[in-house]
Amino acid sequence: LIGCEFANDLVSIGYEVEVVELFDYALGQLAPREVGEAISEALAQRGVRWHFGSGCKRITRDGDVLELELDNGRTIRVDVVLSAVGLRPRTTLAKNAGLVTDRGIVVDRFLRTSDASIYALGDCKQLEGLVLPFVMPIMHAARALAKTLSGEATQLRYPAMPVVVKTPAHPTVVSSPGPGMSGEWQVESGPDGVRALYLNANGATLGFVLSGKHTVEKAALSKELPAVLE
């Protein structure tokens, strides 16, 4: 996701852009293939070059140039490398303070850590197994914690939180189904974009990805989604 946004921003101001992607299509962890192919094609038309199904094995410097050796044997020479490989909470300080950690700093629904006098929020916290990046989870957590610290004990609740992929070349909105949700993607693809719904066996919408002109359905479809954390 961040890599697509980087590519869109940089190519739009005149940079030559190469994207190395482990999956064989863009947004491989978030969206059906049709969506990833639509966004990568839109960016390719603006000059972005894609290297799918490959990772970066090593980076070496040759004078003012950086040389990337991909694990498919190909070499790319560039001026600057930007990394967009996800987030991992830094828990060292919390561990040294004696707090319980796992993938993040473990908190309860009031954002209390294992020490009731210490709270955590943001990308570093882990709540009921969830470590959620992006802005909206932080905003919901901050509002709940502000009330709690002001004397109104408030448990954190996460509604459905669609993520807008900031790629004007091909506008896209993603609301992935939650962990453990069982269903199948139903995809409609055409020249106006892609409309993908993740439906369970009863036909209920558990997630969606919209691109192109279909992004106007974001608000209506969001109302159909279950909360991430009630």
Coordinates of C-alpha atoms in Angstrom, one line a residue:
L1 CA 0.0 0.0 0.0
I2 CA 2.6 2.5 1.0
G3 CA 4.8 1.5 -1.9
C4 CA 1.9 2.3 -4.3
E5 CA 1.5 5.7 -2.7
F6 CA 5.3 6.4 -2.9
A7 CA 5.3 5.4 -6.6
N8 CA 2.3 7.6 -7.4
D9 CA 3.8 10.6 -5.6
L10 CA 7.2 10.3 -7.1
V11 CA 6.3 9.5 -10.7
S12 CA 3.9 12.4 -10.7
I13 CA 6.7 14.9 -10.0
G14 CA 9.1 13.5 -12.6
Y15 CA 11.1 10.7 -11.0
E16 CA 11.8 7.4 -12.7
V17 CA 10.3 4.8 -10.3
E18 CA 11.0 1.1 -9.9
V19 CA 8.9 -0.9 -7.5
V20 CA 10.1 -4.3 -6.2
E21 CA 7.1 -6.3 -4.9
L22 CA 7.2 -9.8 -3.2
F23 CA 3.7 -10.7 -4.4
D24 CA 2.9 -11.2 -8.0
Y25 CA 0.5 -8.2 -8.0
A26 CA 0.2 -5.0 -6.1
L27 CA -1.7 -4.9 -2.8
G28 CA -1.3 -8.7 -2.6
Q29 CA -2.0 -8.9 1.1
L30 CA -5.0 -6.7 1.0
A31 CA -7.0 -7.1 -2.2
P32 CA -8.0 -9.5 -5.0
R33 CA -5.7 -9.7 -8.0
E34 CA -8.0 -7.7 -10.2
V35 CA -7.6 -4.6 -7.9
G36 CA -3.8 -5.0 -7.7
E37 CA -3.5 -5.3 -11.5
A38 CA -5.7 -2.3 -12.0
I39 CA -3.6 0.0 -9.8
S40 CA -0.3 -1.3 -11.1
E41 CA -1.4 -0.8 -14.7
A42 CA -2.6 2.7 -14.0
L43 CA 0.8 3.5 -12.4
A44 CA 2.7 1.7 -15.2
Q45 CA 0.9 4.0 -17.8
R46 CA 2.5 6.9 -15.9
G47 CA 6.0 5.3 -16.1
V48 CA 6.3 3.1 -13.0
R49 CA 8.3 -0.1 -13.7
W50 CA 7.2 -3.1 -11.6
H51 CA 9.3 -6.1 -10.5
F52 CA 6.7 -8.6 -9.2
G53 CA 7.4 -11.8 -7.3
S54 CA 10.8 -10.8 -6.2
G55 CA 12.5 -9.4 -3.1
C56 CA 15.7 -7.4 -2.7
K57 CA 18.6 -9.7 -1.8
R58 CA 21.2 -7.0 -1.1
I59 CA 22.0 -3.3 -1.8
T60 CA 25.5 -2.1 -2.5
R61 CA 27.0 1.3 -3.4
D62 CA 28.8 2.0 -6.6
G63 CA 30.0 5.6 -6.3
D64 CA 26.9 7.7 -6.2
V65 CA 24.7 4.9 -7.4
L66 CA 22.9 2.2 -5.4
E67 CA 22.8 -1.3 -6.9
L68 CA 20.0 -3.6 -5.9
E69 CA 20.4 -7.3 -6.4
L70 CA 17.0 -9.0 -6.6
D71 CA 16.5 -12.6 -5.6
N72 CA 15.5 -13.4 -9.2
G73 CA 19.0 -12.5 -10.3
R74 CA 18.1 -9.1 -11.8
T75 CA 20.1 -6.0 -10.9
I76 CA 18.6 -2.4 -10.7
R77 CA 20.8 0.7 -10.4
V78 CA 19.1 3.7 -8.7
D79 CA 19.9 6.9 -6.9
V80 CA 17.6 6.5 -3.9
V81 CA 15.9 3.5 -2.2
L82 CA 12.7 3.9 -0.2
S83 CA 11.6 1.0 1.9
A84 CA 7.9 0.2 2.5
V85 CA 7.9 -3.2 4.1
G86 CA 5.4 -2.8 7.0
L87 CA 5.6 -1.9 10.6
R88 CA 6.9 -3.7 13.7
P89 CA 6.3 -2.3 17.1
R90 CA 9.3 -1.3 19.1
T91 CA 8.8 -3.0 22.5
T92 CA 12.3 -2.8 24.0
L93 CA 11.4 0.1 26.4
A94 CA 8.2 -1.7 27.5
K95 CA 10.1 -5.0 28.1
N96 CA 12.8 -3.2 30.1
A97 CA 10.0 -1.6 32.2
G98 CA 8.6 -5.0 33.0
L99 CA 5.5 -4.7 30.9
V100 CA 3.9 -7.7 29.2
T101 CA 4.6 -7.7 25.4
D102 CA 3.9 -10.0 22.5
R103 CA 3.9 -8.6 19.0
G104 CA 3.2 -5.3 20.6
I105 CA 2.7 -3.8 24.1
V106 CA -0.3 -5.8 25.4
V107 CA -3.2 -3.6 26.7
D108 CA -6.8 -4.2 27.8
R109 CA -9.9 -2.5 26.4
F110 CA -9.1 0.6 28.5
L111 CA -5.6 0.7 27.0
R112 CA -4.0 -0.2 30.3
T113 CA -0.8 -2.2 30.1
S114 CA 0.1 -4.9 32.7
D115 CA 1.0 -2.0 34.9
A116 CA -2.3 -0.3 35.6
S117 CA -0.6 3.1 35.9
I118 CA 0.8 2.9 32.4
Y119 CA -1.2 3.2 29.2
A120 CA -0.2 2.5 25.6
L121 CA -1.8 3.5 22.2
G122 CA -0.7 3.8 18.6
D123 CA 1.1 1.3 16.4
C124 CA 3.0 -0.1 19.4
K125 CA 0.0 -1.5 21.3
Q126 CA -1.6 -4.9 21.0
L127 CA -5.2 -5.3 21.9
E128 CA -6.9 -8.7 21.9
G129 CA -4.3 -10.0 19.4
L130 CA -4.7 -7.0 17.1
V131 CA -1.8 -4.7 16.1
L132 CA -3.4 -2.1 13.8
P133 CA -1.5 0.5 11.8
F134 CA -3.0 3.5 10.0
V135 CA -4.5 6.7 11.4
M136 CA -8.1 5.7 12.3
P137 CA -7.2 3.1 15.0
I138 CA -5.0 5.7 16.7
M139 CA -7.7 8.3 16.6
H140 CA -10.3 5.9 18.1
A141 CA -7.8 4.9 20.8
A142 CA -6.8 8.5 21.6
R143 CA -10.5 9.5 22.0
A144 CA -11.2 6.6 24.3
L145 CA -8.1 7.1 26.4
A146 CA -8.8 10.9 26.7
K147 CA -12.2 10.1 28.2
T148 CA -10.7 7.5 30.6
L149 CA -8.0 9.8 31.8
S150 CA -10.6 12.6 32.3
G151 CA -12.6 10.3 34.7
E152 CA -15.0 8.7 32.3
A153 CA -13.8 5.1 32.0
T154 CA -14.3 4.2 28.3
Q155 CA -13.5 0.9 26.6
L156 CA -12.0 1.1 23.1
R157 CA -14.2 0.0 20.3
Y158 CA -13.1 -0.3 16.7
P159 CA -15.8 0.2 14.0
A160 CA -15.1 -0.8 10.4
M161 CA -12.3 1.4 9.2
P162 CA -11.8 1.6 5.5
V163 CA -8.3 2.7 4.3
V164 CA -8.0 5.2 1.4
V165 CA -5.1 4.3 -0.8
K166 CA -3.7 7.7 -1.8
T167 CA -3.1 6.9 -5.5
P168 CA -4.8 9.5 -7.7
A169 CA -3.7 7.5 -10.7
H170 CA -6.3 4.9 -9.7
P171 CA -8.3 5.8 -6.5
T172 CA -8.7 2.8 -4.2
V173 CA -10.4 2.1 -0.9
V174 CA -9.7 -1.0 1.1
S175 CA -11.6 -2.5 4.0
S176 CA -10.1 -6.0 4.5
P177 CA -12.1 -8.7 6.3
G178 CA -11.1 -9.2 9.9
P179 CA -8.9 -12.1 11.1
G180 CA -10.6 -15.4 11.0
M181 CA -13.6 -14.2 8.9
S182 CA -14.6 -16.9 6.4
G183 CA -15.9 -15.9 3.0
E184 CA -15.1 -15.4 -0.6
W185 CA -14.4 -12.4 -2.8
Q186 CA -16.9 -11.5 -5.5
V187 CA -15.3 -9.3 -8.0
E188 CA -16.7 -7.1 -10.8
S189 CA -14.0 -5.5 -13.0
G190 CA -14.3 -3.1 -15.9
P191 CA -12.9 0.1 -17.4
D192 CA -14.4 2.2 -14.6
G193 CA -12.6 0.3 -11.9
V194 CA -13.1 -2.7 -9.7
R195 CA -15.8 -3.5 -7.1
A196 CA -14.9 -6.5 -4.9
L197 CA -17.0 -7.6 -1.9
Y198 CA -16.0 -10.3 0.6
L199 CA -19.1 -12.2 1.4
N200 CA -19.8 -14.9 4.0
A201 CA -22.0 -18.0 3.3
N202 CA -25.1 -16.0 4.2
G203 CA -24.3 -13.2 1.8
A204 CA -23.3 -10.7 4.4
T205 CA -20.6 -8.2 3.5
L206 CA -17.4 -8.7 5.7
G207 CA -15.1 -6.5 3.6
F208 CA -14.7 -4.7 0.4
V209 CA -12.2 -3.1 -2.0
L210 CA -13.3 -0.4 -4.4
S211 CA -11.3 1.3 -7.1
G212 CA -11.9 3.9 -9.8
K213 CA -15.5 5.2 -10.0
H214 CA -16.7 2.6 -7.5
T215 CA -15.1 4.4 -4.6
V216 CA -18.2 6.5 -4.3
E217 CA -19.8 3.4 -2.6
K218 CA -17.4 3.6 0.4
A219 CA -19.8 5.2 2.9
A220 CA -22.8 3.0 2.0
L221 CA -20.8 -0.3 2.1
S222 CA -19.0 0.7 5.4
K223 CA -22.4 0.7 7.1
E224 CA -22.9 -3.0 6.2
L225 CA -19.6 -4.1 7.8
P226 CA -19.2 -5.7 11.2
A227 CA -17.2 -3.8 13.8
V228 CA -13.5 -4.8 14.0
L229 CA -13.8 -4.8 17.8
E230 CA -17.1 -4.4 19.6

